[in-house]
Coordinates of C-alpha atoms in Angstrom, one line a residue:
M1 CA 53.3 -39.5 51.3
N2 CA 54.6 -36.0 52.1
T3 CA 53.5 -34.4 55.3
H4 CA 51.8 -31.4 53.6
L5 CA 49.6 -33.7 51.5
Q6 CA 48.7 -35.8 54.6
L7 CA 47.6 -32.6 56.4
Q8 CA 45.5 -31.5 53.5
L9 CA 43.8 -34.9 53.3
K10 CA 43.1 -34.9 57.1
H11 CA 41.5 -31.5 57.0
W12 CA 39.4 -32.3 53.9
L13 CA 38.1 -35.6 55.3
E14 CA 37.1 -33.9 58.5
K15 CA 35.0 -31.4 56.6
D16 CA 33.6 -33.3 53.7
P17 CA 29.9 -34.0 54.3
D18 CA 29.6 -36.6 51.5
P19 CA 30.3 -40.2 52.5
H20 CA 30.8 -41.1 48.8
T21 CA 33.6 -38.7 48.1
R22 CA 35.2 -39.5 51.5
A23 CA 35.2 -43.2 50.6
Q24 CA 36.8 -42.3 47.2
L25 CA 39.6 -40.5 49.0
Q26 CA 40.1 -43.3 51.5
A27 CA 40.4 -45.8 48.7
L28 CA 43.1 -43.7 47.1
I29 CA 44.9 -43.5 50.4
Q30 CA 44.7 -47.2 50.9
A31 CA 46.0 -47.8 47.4
Q32 CA 48.9 -45.4 48.2
D33 CA 48.1 -43.5 44.9
E34 CA 50.0 -40.4 45.9
A35 CA 50.1 -39.1 42.3
E36 CA 46.3 -39.1 42.0
L37 CA 45.9 -37.6 45.5
A38 CA 48.5 -34.9 44.8
A39 CA 46.6 -34.0 41.6
R40 CA 43.3 -33.7 43.4
F41 CA 44.9 -31.3 46.0
A42 CA 47.2 -29.5 43.5
G43 CA 45.2 -26.3 43.9
R44 CA 41.6 -25.2 43.8
L45 CA 38.9 -25.4 41.0
E46 CA 39.1 -21.9 39.7
F47 CA 36.2 -19.6 40.1
G48 CA 35.8 -17.2 37.1
T49 CA 33.2 -15.3 35.1
A50 CA 31.6 -18.6 34.2
G51 CA 31.5 -19.6 37.9
L52 CA 32.8 -23.2 38.5
R53 CA 32.9 -26.1 36.1
G54 CA 34.8 -29.4 36.4
V55 CA 34.7 -33.1 36.8
V56 CA 32.7 -34.4 39.8
G57 CA 35.1 -36.0 42.3
P58 CA 36.7 -35.5 45.7
G59 CA 39.2 -32.8 46.7
P60 CA 39.4 -29.1 46.0
M61 CA 40.1 -29.6 42.3
G62 CA 36.8 -31.4 41.7
M63 CA 33.1 -30.6 41.9
N64 CA 31.8 -32.0 45.1
R65 CA 29.6 -31.0 48.1
L66 CA 32.4 -29.4 50.1
V67 CA 33.5 -27.3 47.2
I68 CA 29.9 -26.2 46.6
C69 CA 29.5 -25.3 50.3
Q70 CA 32.8 -23.3 50.4
T71 CA 31.9 -21.6 47.1
S72 CA 28.4 -20.7 48.4
A73 CA 29.9 -19.3 51.7
G74 CA 32.4 -17.2 49.7
L75 CA 29.6 -15.9 47.4
G76 CA 27.4 -15.2 50.4
N77 CA 30.1 -13.2 52.1
Y78 CA 30.8 -11.2 48.9
L79 CA 27.1 -10.4 48.4
L80 CA 26.8 -9.2 52.0
Q81 CA 29.8 -7.0 51.6
Q82 CA 28.8 -5.5 48.3
V83 CA 25.1 -5.0 48.5
K84 CA 23.5 -3.6 51.7
D85 CA 20.1 -5.3 51.3
A86 CA 21.5 -8.6 50.0
A87 CA 20.1 -10.7 52.8
V88 CA 16.5 -9.4 52.2
R89 CA 16.6 -9.5 48.4
G90 CA 18.1 -13.0 48.4
V91 CA 19.3 -15.5 45.9
V92 CA 17.4 -17.6 43.3
I93 CA 18.8 -21.1 42.9
G94 CA 18.0 -23.7 40.2
F95 CA 19.5 -26.9 38.9
D96 CA 19.6 -29.2 35.9
G97 CA 19.1 -33.0 35.6
R98 CA 22.6 -34.2 36.3
H99 CA 23.1 -36.7 39.1
D100 CA 24.6 -34.4 41.7
S101 CA 22.8 -31.1 40.7
R102 CA 19.9 -31.3 43.1
Q103 CA 22.2 -32.1 46.1
F104 CA 24.6 -29.3 45.2
A105 CA 21.7 -26.8 44.8
H106 CA 20.3 -27.8 48.2
D107 CA 23.7 -27.5 49.8
A108 CA 24.1 -24.0 48.4
A109 CA 20.7 -23.1 49.8
S110 CA 21.6 -24.5 53.3
V111 CA 24.8 -22.5 53.4
L112 CA 23.3 -19.2 52.2
T113 CA 20.2 -19.4 54.5
A114 CA 22.6 -20.2 57.4
M115 CA 24.3 -16.8 56.6
G116 CA 20.9 -15.1 56.9
I117 CA 20.4 -14.7 53.1
R118 CA 16.9 -15.5 51.8
V119 CA 16.9 -18.2 49.1
R120 CA 14.2 -19.1 46.5
L121 CA 15.0 -22.6 45.4
T122 CA 13.3 -24.4 42.5
A123 CA 11.3 -27.4 43.7
R124 CA 12.4 -29.4 40.6
V125 CA 14.8 -29.2 37.7
A126 CA 14.7 -25.9 35.8
P127 CA 16.0 -24.7 32.4
T128 CA 18.9 -22.2 33.0
P129 CA 17.0 -19.3 31.4
L130 CA 14.3 -19.6 34.1
V131 CA 16.8 -18.8 36.8
A132 CA 18.1 -15.8 34.9
F133 CA 14.5 -14.7 34.5
G134 CA 13.9 -15.3 38.3
V135 CA 16.7 -13.0 39.3
K136 CA 15.2 -10.2 37.3
H137 CA 11.6 -11.0 38.3
F138 CA 12.2 -11.2 42.0
D139 CA 14.8 -8.4 42.0
A140 CA 17.2 -10.9 43.7
V141 CA 20.7 -9.9 44.5
A142 CA 22.1 -13.0 42.6
G143 CA 21.2 -16.3 41.0
I144 CA 22.9 -19.7 41.0
V145 CA 22.3 -22.5 38.5
V146 CA 23.9 -25.9 39.2
T147 CA 24.6 -27.1 35.6
A148 CA 27.4 -28.2 33.3
S149 CA 25.3 -27.3 30.3
H150 CA 26.4 -29.5 27.4
N151 CA 29.6 -30.9 28.9
P152 CA 30.1 -34.7 29.3
P153 CA 28.2 -36.6 32.0
E154 CA 31.1 -36.6 34.5
Y155 CA 31.0 -32.8 34.7
N156 CA 29.0 -30.3 36.8
G157 CA 29.1 -26.6 37.3
Y158 CA 28.0 -23.6 39.4
K159 CA 26.9 -20.6 37.4
V160 CA 26.4 -17.2 39.0
Y161 CA 24.2 -14.3 37.9
W162 CA 24.6 -10.8 39.4
E163 CA 21.7 -8.6 40.6
N164 CA 21.2 -7.2 37.1
G165 CA 20.2 -10.7 35.9
A166 CA 23.3 -11.2 33.7
Q167 CA 26.3 -13.4 34.3
I168 CA 29.0 -12.0 36.5
I169 CA 31.9 -10.1 34.9
P170 CA 35.1 -8.5 36.4
P171 CA 35.7 -7.4 39.1
H172 CA 33.0 -9.6 40.7
D173 CA 34.6 -12.9 39.6
K174 CA 37.9 -12.0 41.4
G175 CA 36.1 -10.6 44.4
I176 CA 34.0 -13.8 44.8
A177 CA 37.1 -16.0 44.3
A178 CA 39.0 -14.2 47.0
C179 CA 36.0 -14.7 49.4
I180 CA 35.9 -18.4 48.5
E181 CA 39.6 -18.8 49.4
Q182 CA 38.8 -17.2 52.8
A183 CA 35.7 -19.4 53.4
A184 CA 37.7 -22.6 52.6
T185 CA 39.8 -21.9 55.7
R186 CA 36.8 -21.6 58.1
D187 CA 33.9 -23.6 59.3
I188 CA 31.0 -23.4 56.9
P189 CA 27.6 -22.5 58.3
F190 CA 24.8 -24.9 57.3
L191 CA 21.1 -24.7 58.1
D192 CA 18.7 -27.7 57.7
Q193 CA 16.1 -27.1 55.0
S194 CA 13.1 -27.6 57.4
Q195 CA 14.6 -25.1 59.8
A196 CA 15.4 -22.6 57.1
T197 CA 11.8 -22.9 55.8
K198 CA 10.4 -22.3 59.3
L199 CA 12.6 -19.2 59.8
G200 CA 11.3 -17.8 56.5
K201 CA 14.7 -17.9 54.9
L202 CA 13.9 -20.7 52.3
S203 CA 11.0 -20.7 50.0
W204 CA 10.3 -23.1 47.2
L205 CA 9.6 -22.1 43.6
Q206 CA 6.7 -24.3 42.6
D207 CA 4.8 -24.5 39.3
D208 CA 3.5 -20.9 39.6
F209 CA 7.1 -19.7 39.1
Y210 CA 7.4 -21.8 35.9
Q211 CA 4.1 -20.4 34.8
L212 CA 5.4 -16.8 35.2
Y213 CA 8.1 -17.6 32.7
R214 CA 5.6 -19.2 30.4
R215 CA 3.3 -16.2 30.5
G216 CA 6.3 -13.9 30.0
I217 CA 7.0 -15.7 26.8
M218 CA 3.3 -15.6 25.7
H219 CA 3.2 -11.8 26.2
A220 CA 6.7 -10.8 25.1
E221 CA 6.5 -8.0 22.6
V222 CA 9.1 -9.6 20.3
L223 CA 7.3 -13.0 20.2
Q224 CA 3.9 -11.8 19.0
S225 CA 2.9 -13.2 15.6
A226 CA -0.3 -12.7 13.6
I227 CA 0.7 -15.6 11.2
P228 CA -1.2 -18.8 12.0
P229 CA 1.4 -21.7 12.2
E230 CA -0.8 -24.0 10.1
G231 CA 1.2 -26.7 8.5
V232 CA 4.4 -25.9 10.3
S233 CA 5.8 -29.1 11.8
L234 CA 8.9 -29.8 13.8
A235 CA 10.7 -32.5 15.6
Y236 CA 12.2 -31.6 19.0
T237 CA 14.8 -33.0 21.4
A238 CA 15.7 -31.9 24.9
M239 CA 18.9 -34.1 24.6
H240 CA 18.2 -35.8 28.0
G241 CA 18.0 -32.3 29.5
V242 CA 15.4 -30.2 31.2
G243 CA 13.8 -28.2 28.3
A244 CA 11.1 -30.5 27.0
E245 CA 8.1 -29.5 29.1
M246 CA 8.6 -25.8 28.8
A247 CA 9.6 -25.9 25.1
E248 CA 6.5 -28.0 24.2
T249 CA 4.3 -25.8 26.3
V250 CA 5.3 -22.5 24.7
L251 CA 5.1 -23.9 21.2
A252 CA 1.6 -25.2 21.9
D253 CA 0.6 -21.8 23.4
A254 CA 1.6 -20.2 20.1
G255 CA -0.4 -22.7 18.1
F256 CA 2.3 -25.1 17.0
N257 CA 0.6 -28.4 17.3
L258 CA 2.7 -30.5 14.9
V259 CA 5.5 -31.0 17.4
Y260 CA 7.1 -34.4 17.6
S261 CA 9.4 -35.0 20.6
V262 CA 12.1 -37.6 20.6
A263 CA 10.8 -39.9 23.4
A264 CA 14.2 -41.5 24.1
Q265 CA 15.7 -38.1 24.9
R266 CA 12.8 -36.2 26.4
E267 CA 13.3 -36.8 30.2
P268 CA 16.3 -35.6 32.2
D269 CA 19.0 -38.3 32.4
G270 CA 22.5 -37.5 33.8
D271 CA 24.0 -40.4 31.9
F272 CA 23.0 -39.0 28.5
P273 CA 22.7 -42.6 27.2
T274 CA 21.9 -41.9 23.5
V275 CA 24.6 -39.4 22.7
N276 CA 28.4 -39.5 23.0
F277 CA 28.5 -35.9 23.9
P278 CA 25.3 -33.9 24.8
N279 CA 26.2 -30.9 22.7
P280 CA 24.1 -30.2 19.5
E281 CA 27.2 -29.0 17.7
E282 CA 28.9 -32.4 18.1
P283 CA 28.7 -35.0 15.2
G284 CA 25.9 -37.4 15.8
A285 CA 24.2 -35.5 18.6
M286 CA 21.3 -34.5 16.3
D287 CA 20.9 -37.9 14.7
L288 CA 17.7 -39.0 16.7
V289 CA 15.9 -35.7 16.2
I290 CA 16.7 -35.7 12.5
A291 CA 15.4 -39.3 12.3
E292 CA 12.2 -38.2 14.1
A293 CA 11.8 -35.2 11.7
R294 CA 12.3 -37.5 8.7
K295 CA 9.7 -40.0 10.1
H296 CA 7.1 -37.3 10.1
G297 CA 8.3 -35.2 7.1
A298 CA 8.7 -32.3 9.5
M299 CA 10.1 -29.0 8.3
L300 CA 12.5 -28.6 11.2
A301 CA 14.6 -30.8 13.5
C302 CA 15.2 -28.7 16.7
A303 CA 17.2 -29.2 19.8
N304 CA 17.9 -27.5 23.1
D305 CA 21.1 -28.5 24.9
P306 CA 20.7 -30.2 28.3
D307 CA 20.1 -27.0 30.3
A308 CA 18.0 -25.4 27.5
D309 CA 20.0 -22.2 27.1
R310 CA 21.2 -23.1 23.5
F311 CA 19.2 -23.8 20.4
A312 CA 20.1 -25.8 17.3
V313 CA 18.2 -26.6 14.2
A314 CA 18.4 -28.7 11.0
V315 CA 16.2 -27.7 8.1
R316 CA 14.5 -29.9 5.5
R317 CA 15.7 -29.4 2.0
D318 CA 13.9 -30.0 -1.3
D319 CA 15.3 -33.5 -1.6
G320 CA 13.9 -34.4 1.8
D321 CA 17.2 -34.5 3.5
Y322 CA 18.1 -32.2 6.5
R323 CA 21.0 -29.9 6.8
M324 CA 22.2 -28.2 10.0
L325 CA 22.2 -24.4 10.1
T326 CA 25.3 -22.9 11.7
G327 CA 24.9 -20.6 14.7
D328 CA 25.8 -17.7 12.5
Q329 CA 23.1 -18.6 10.0
V330 CA 20.4 -18.9 12.7
G331 CA 21.6 -15.5 14.1
A332 CA 21.3 -13.9 10.7
L333 CA 17.8 -15.4 10.1
L334 CA 16.5 -14.4 13.5
G335 CA 18.1 -11.0 13.4
H336 CA 16.6 -10.3 10.0
Y337 CA 13.1 -11.5 11.1
L338 CA 13.1 -9.6 14.4
L339 CA 14.4 -6.4 12.9
G340 CA 11.7 -6.6 10.2
H341 CA 9.0 -6.6 12.8
A342 CA 10.5 -4.3 15.5
A343 CA 9.5 -0.8 16.3
L344 CA 11.9 2.0 15.5
D345 CA 12.8 2.4 19.1
H346 CA 13.4 -1.4 19.6
R347 CA 16.4 -2.3 17.4
L348 CA 19.4 -2.7 19.5
T349 CA 21.3 -5.9 18.5
G350 CA 24.6 -7.4 19.5
T351 CA 27.1 -10.1 18.7
T352 CA 30.6 -11.1 19.5
L353 CA 34.0 -10.6 17.8
V354 CA 34.2 -14.2 16.6
S355 CA 30.7 -14.4 15.2
S356 CA 29.8 -13.4 11.7
S357 CA 29.8 -9.8 10.7
L358 CA 26.6 -10.4 8.7
L359 CA 24.3 -9.3 11.5
S360 CA 25.8 -5.8 11.5
K361 CA 25.1 -5.5 7.8
I362 CA 21.6 -6.7 8.2
A363 CA 21.1 -4.2 11.0
A364 CA 22.5 -1.4 8.9
S365 CA 19.9 -2.2 6.2
F366 CA 17.2 -1.6 8.8
N367 CA 18.9 1.7 9.8
S368 CA 20.1 0.4 13.1
Q369 CA 23.5 -0.6 14.6
T370 CA 24.9 -3.7 16.1
Y371 CA 27.3 -3.6 19.1
T372 CA 30.2 -6.1 19.3
T373 CA 31.7 -7.6 22.5
L374 CA 34.3 -10.2 23.5
T375 CA 33.2 -13.8 23.3
G376 CA 30.6 -14.9 25.8
F377 CA 27.1 -13.9 26.9
K378 CA 28.4 -12.3 30.1
W379 CA 29.7 -9.6 27.8
L380 CA 26.8 -9.5 25.4
M381 CA 24.2 -9.0 28.1
N382 CA 26.0 -6.7 30.4
V383 CA 26.7 -4.4 27.4
A384 CA 23.1 -4.8 26.3
I385 CA 21.9 -3.6 29.7
A386 CA 24.3 -0.6 29.6
K387 CA 23.3 0.4 26.0
S388 CA 19.6 -0.2 26.1
K389 CA 17.7 3.1 26.3
P390 CA 14.0 4.0 26.0
E391 CA 14.7 5.3 22.5
N392 CA 16.9 2.3 21.6
R393 CA 15.7 -0.8 23.4
F394 CA 17.4 -4.1 23.2
L395 CA 16.0 -6.6 20.7
F396 CA 18.4 -9.5 20.0
A397 CA 21.9 -10.8 20.5
Y398 CA 23.7 -14.0 19.5
E399 CA 27.0 -15.8 19.4
E400 CA 28.1 -18.4 16.9
A401 CA 28.1 -21.2 19.6
L402 CA 24.3 -21.6 19.3
G403 CA 23.4 -18.9 21.9
Y404 CA 20.6 -16.5 21.3
T405 CA 18.7 -13.9 23.3
V406 CA 15.3 -12.7 22.0
G407 CA 14.0 -9.6 23.8
D408 CA 14.8 -8.5 27.3
M409 CA 12.9 -10.9 29.5
V410 CA 16.1 -12.9 30.1
W411 CA 19.5 -11.4 30.3
D412 CA 21.2 -14.5 29.1
K413 CA 21.0 -16.9 26.2
D414 CA 17.6 -18.6 26.1
G415 CA 17.1 -21.7 23.9
I416 CA 13.4 -21.8 24.5
S417 CA 12.4 -18.3 23.3
A418 CA 14.9 -18.8 20.4
L419 CA 13.1 -22.0 19.5
L420 CA 9.7 -20.2 19.5
A421 CA 11.0 -17.2 17.5
F422 CA 12.5 -19.6 14.9
A423 CA 9.3 -21.5 14.6
Q424 CA 7.4 -18.2 14.1
L425 CA 9.9 -17.2 11.4
T426 CA 9.2 -20.5 9.7
A427 CA 5.5 -20.0 9.9
E428 CA 5.7 -16.5 8.3
L429 CA 7.9 -17.8 5.4
T430 CA 5.5 -20.7 4.9
A431 CA 2.6 -18.4 4.6
Q432 CA 4.5 -16.5 1.9
G433 CA 5.3 -19.6 0.0
L434 CA 9.0 -19.4 1.0
T435 CA 11.4 -21.7 2.8
L436 CA 14.2 -20.8 5.2
W437 CA 16.7 -21.6 2.4
D438 CA 14.9 -19.0 0.2
R439 CA 15.2 -16.4 3.0
L440 CA 18.9 -17.2 3.6
E441 CA 19.6 -16.8 -0.2
Q442 CA 17.8 -13.5 -0.2
I443 CA 20.0 -12.3 2.7
Y444 CA 23.1 -13.5 1.0
R445 CA 22.2 -11.9 -2.4
R446 CA 22.0 -8.6 -0.7
H447 CA 24.9 -8.8 1.7
G448 CA 27.1 -11.5 0.3
L449 CA 27.5 -15.2 1.4
H450 CA 29.3 -15.0 4.7
L451 CA 31.2 -18.2 5.5
N452 CA 32.8 -18.6 8.9
A453 CA 35.1 -21.3 10.2
Q454 CA 37.1 -22.0 13.3
V455 CA 40.4 -23.9 13.6
S456 CA 42.2 -24.9 16.7
I457 CA 45.9 -25.4 16.1
A458 CA 48.0 -27.5 18.4
L459 CA 51.6 -26.2 18.1
K460 CA 54.9 -27.9 18.8
P461 CA 56.6 -27.3 22.2
G462 CA 59.4 -25.3 20.5
T463 CA 57.1 -23.0 18.5
P464 CA 57.6 -19.3 19.1
D465 CA 55.0 -17.2 21.0
I466 CA 52.5 -16.7 18.2
G467 CA 51.0 -13.5 19.6
A468 CA 54.4 -11.9 20.2
Y469 CA 55.5 -12.9 16.7
L470 CA 52.5 -11.4 15.0
R471 CA 52.8 -8.2 17.0
E472 CA 56.5 -7.9 16.0
H473 CA 55.9 -8.9 12.4
P474 CA 52.5 -7.4 11.6
P475 CA 51.3 -8.9 8.3
E476 CA 50.5 -6.5 5.4
A477 CA 48.5 -9.3 3.6
I478 CA 47.0 -12.6 4.6
A479 CA 46.4 -15.4 2.0
G480 CA 46.7 -12.8 -0.7
F481 CA 44.2 -10.4 0.9
R482 CA 45.5 -6.9 1.8
V483 CA 45.2 -6.1 5.6
L484 CA 43.1 -2.9 5.9
E485 CA 42.8 -2.8 9.7
T486 CA 44.5 -4.6 12.6
E487 CA 42.8 -4.6 16.0
D488 CA 45.0 -5.6 19.0
L489 CA 42.8 -6.0 22.0
K490 CA 45.8 -6.5 24.2
S491 CA 46.9 -2.9 23.6
S492 CA 43.4 -1.7 22.9
L493 CA 44.5 -0.2 19.7
R494 CA 43.1 -0.3 16.1
R495 CA 45.7 0.4 13.3
F496 CA 44.8 1.2 9.7
A497 CA 46.8 0.5 6.6
D498 CA 47.3 4.3 6.0
G499 CA 49.0 4.7 9.4
R500 CA 46.1 6.0 11.4
S501 CA 45.2 4.5 14.8
E502 CA 42.4 4.7 17.3
A503 CA 41.4 3.3 20.7
I504 CA 39.2 0.2 21.0
E505 CA 36.5 0.3 23.6
L506 CA 36.6 -3.3 24.7
P507 CA 38.2 -4.9 27.7
A508 CA 41.8 -5.9 27.2
S509 CA 42.2 -9.4 25.9
D510 CA 44.9 -11.4 24.0
V511 CA 43.2 -11.2 20.7
L512 CA 44.4 -10.0 17.3
L513 CA 41.8 -9.2 14.6
Y514 CA 42.7 -8.5 10.9
R515 CA 40.1 -7.0 8.6
L516 CA 41.0 -7.7 5.0
E517 CA 40.0 -6.4 1.6
G518 CA 36.8 -8.0 0.2
G519 CA 35.2 -8.3 3.6
A520 CA 37.5 -11.2 4.7
R521 CA 38.6 -11.4 8.4
V522 CA 41.0 -13.4 10.5
I523 CA 41.0 -13.5 14.3
V524 CA 43.8 -15.1 16.3
R525 CA 43.6 -16.0 19.9
P526 CA 46.9 -17.3 21.2
S527 CA 46.9 -19.3 24.4
G528 CA 49.2 -18.2 27.1
T529 CA 49.2 -21.5 28.9
E530 CA 49.6 -24.2 26.2
P531 CA 51.1 -24.5 22.7
K532 CA 47.7 -23.8 21.0
I533 CA 45.9 -21.1 19.2
K534 CA 42.4 -20.6 17.9
C535 CA 41.9 -19.0 14.6
Y536 CA 38.5 -17.7 13.3
Y537 CA 38.0 -17.0 9.6
E538 CA 35.4 -15.2 7.6
L539 CA 35.0 -14.9 3.9
V540 CA 32.4 -13.0 2.0
E541 CA 31.5 -14.5 -1.4
P542 CA 29.2 -12.5 -3.7
L543 CA 26.3 -14.4 -5.3
N544 CA 26.2 -13.9 -9.1
P545 CA 22.8 -13.7 -10.8
D546 CA 23.2 -17.2 -12.2
D547 CA 24.4 -18.7 -8.9
S548 CA 22.3 -21.1 -6.9
L549 CA 22.8 -21.2 -3.1
D550 CA 24.5 -24.6 -3.5
S551 CA 26.9 -23.5 -6.2
A552 CA 27.9 -20.4 -4.2
N553 CA 28.3 -22.5 -1.1
G554 CA 30.6 -24.9 -3.0
R555 CA 32.7 -22.1 -4.3
A556 CA 32.9 -20.5 -0.9
D557 CA 33.9 -23.8 0.8
K558 CA 36.8 -24.2 -1.6
A559 CA 37.9 -20.6 -1.1
M560 CA 37.7 -21.0 2.7
A561 CA 39.9 -24.2 2.6
N562 CA 42.5 -22.3 0.6
F563 CA 42.3 -19.3 2.9
I564 CA 42.8 -21.4 6.0
R565 CA 45.7 -23.3 4.4
A566 CA 47.5 -20.2 3.4
H567 CA 47.1 -18.5 6.7
Q568 CA 48.2 -21.4 8.8
A569 CA 51.3 -21.8 6.5
S570 CA 52.2 -18.2 7.3
L571 CA 52.4 -18.8 11.1
P572 CA 55.7 -19.5 12.7
K573 CA 56.6 -23.1 13.1

């Protein structure tokens, strides 16, 4: 074993407070598994705008107690440098139901309180939206959630909110990362919880905090409905996560009494024993809740992901079967519903580049506008905060990956309020003798059937740089559709087919967007680190008077398959 690696191991073992991860490293040393040891010390788990996320295990490339302590020390130093009253305003910390989450959250609290920073720590597991809510409610300087959201069981994460209640964006990510690097070279301060509590630095968020969020949902302007939810039934799953108690409570508060929870998935379980992958988007993940819905003849089969910041739904059809709605379909339905009830000064909506353009058309029909951001709720919410004014208050935002924000109580995606809003929409349609499929068809007949698809393409090692190729050879047509506009976010420039150009007011990013005739769209995101690109496609199919929704969908599916095939064939091999 080389001397440098030996020195790294020695220093790490001296600092690691966890006997379990120390034993794992000792076992690798005894087995003389230098390759595995070198991989675990090949660098440091990167801190970015999503905070940390990785596989739990020893060494600086894994999620473990020492990494959490070093990260918390770095974050604490950055907060003290950037915000003069950071110590007094403090940090809110919560955690999900994964095996290490409670310990990691407690370690973060011990480090921050040792640095003189006040910490409010949830006494039990908490949905991620509650921590975002807590940052705003307590006017805290930051928030931390220990969660890996819907990642596999072996993962955990460390998500950071800034003082505005939204996820961090540049330059804070780089600033915090630099402070973490410095903290990793020093002794980490650590204060026992009992001592921190005696000193007034640590306070526990008990049930009254959870009730604050509950009451906030009850009184939220955008979640008031005069329609009694009689006859509306739904099955629900927390997917072995932390959402069940709050989700069931806010539904009951709003009068939804026909709610059937999947017992086998209701309680937090870090092993996620009944799903291969605890993500509602994955095949099979919704099987149990759909079975529960079918058992009771429920209208909806609803799910939150394990930290309850995402929402997914399958809707009963006339034949009794259930079909999943896409994130874009849920976004269109919720946007249409909320805009239809909102005051004229309460219609600011937002979505991301890779989500459907349908919301912008729905908003225009209500004489309002939709802003567009880069992918991620960190962008959606920070822009929402900047754009929200008394005369144009924020109402709703979503991204296609099942994330929705309803109202401004939480500046992040919130699967619990989205669940309630969707149930209220269902109740209103039921009272009118309509179904969700009827409403979706009405929207499509007015604005066109918007079909969206995403394809990740693994390319051969010798394939040319896709981004560079497309910039050197800008297409005039894609799959037979004429290119009307090309947006290059790398150069922050939008070019039109007639030769005009204009600046794009979005952060620079390696993204190419092509707007085509007929409302079609292609977005290409080349990877700079591996031979892979992601392509996002949108087609707009008009509904003819004699079309049914099923026939139009079938025609659109075929058109999308041809569209994707033709575009991929045009890329360099």
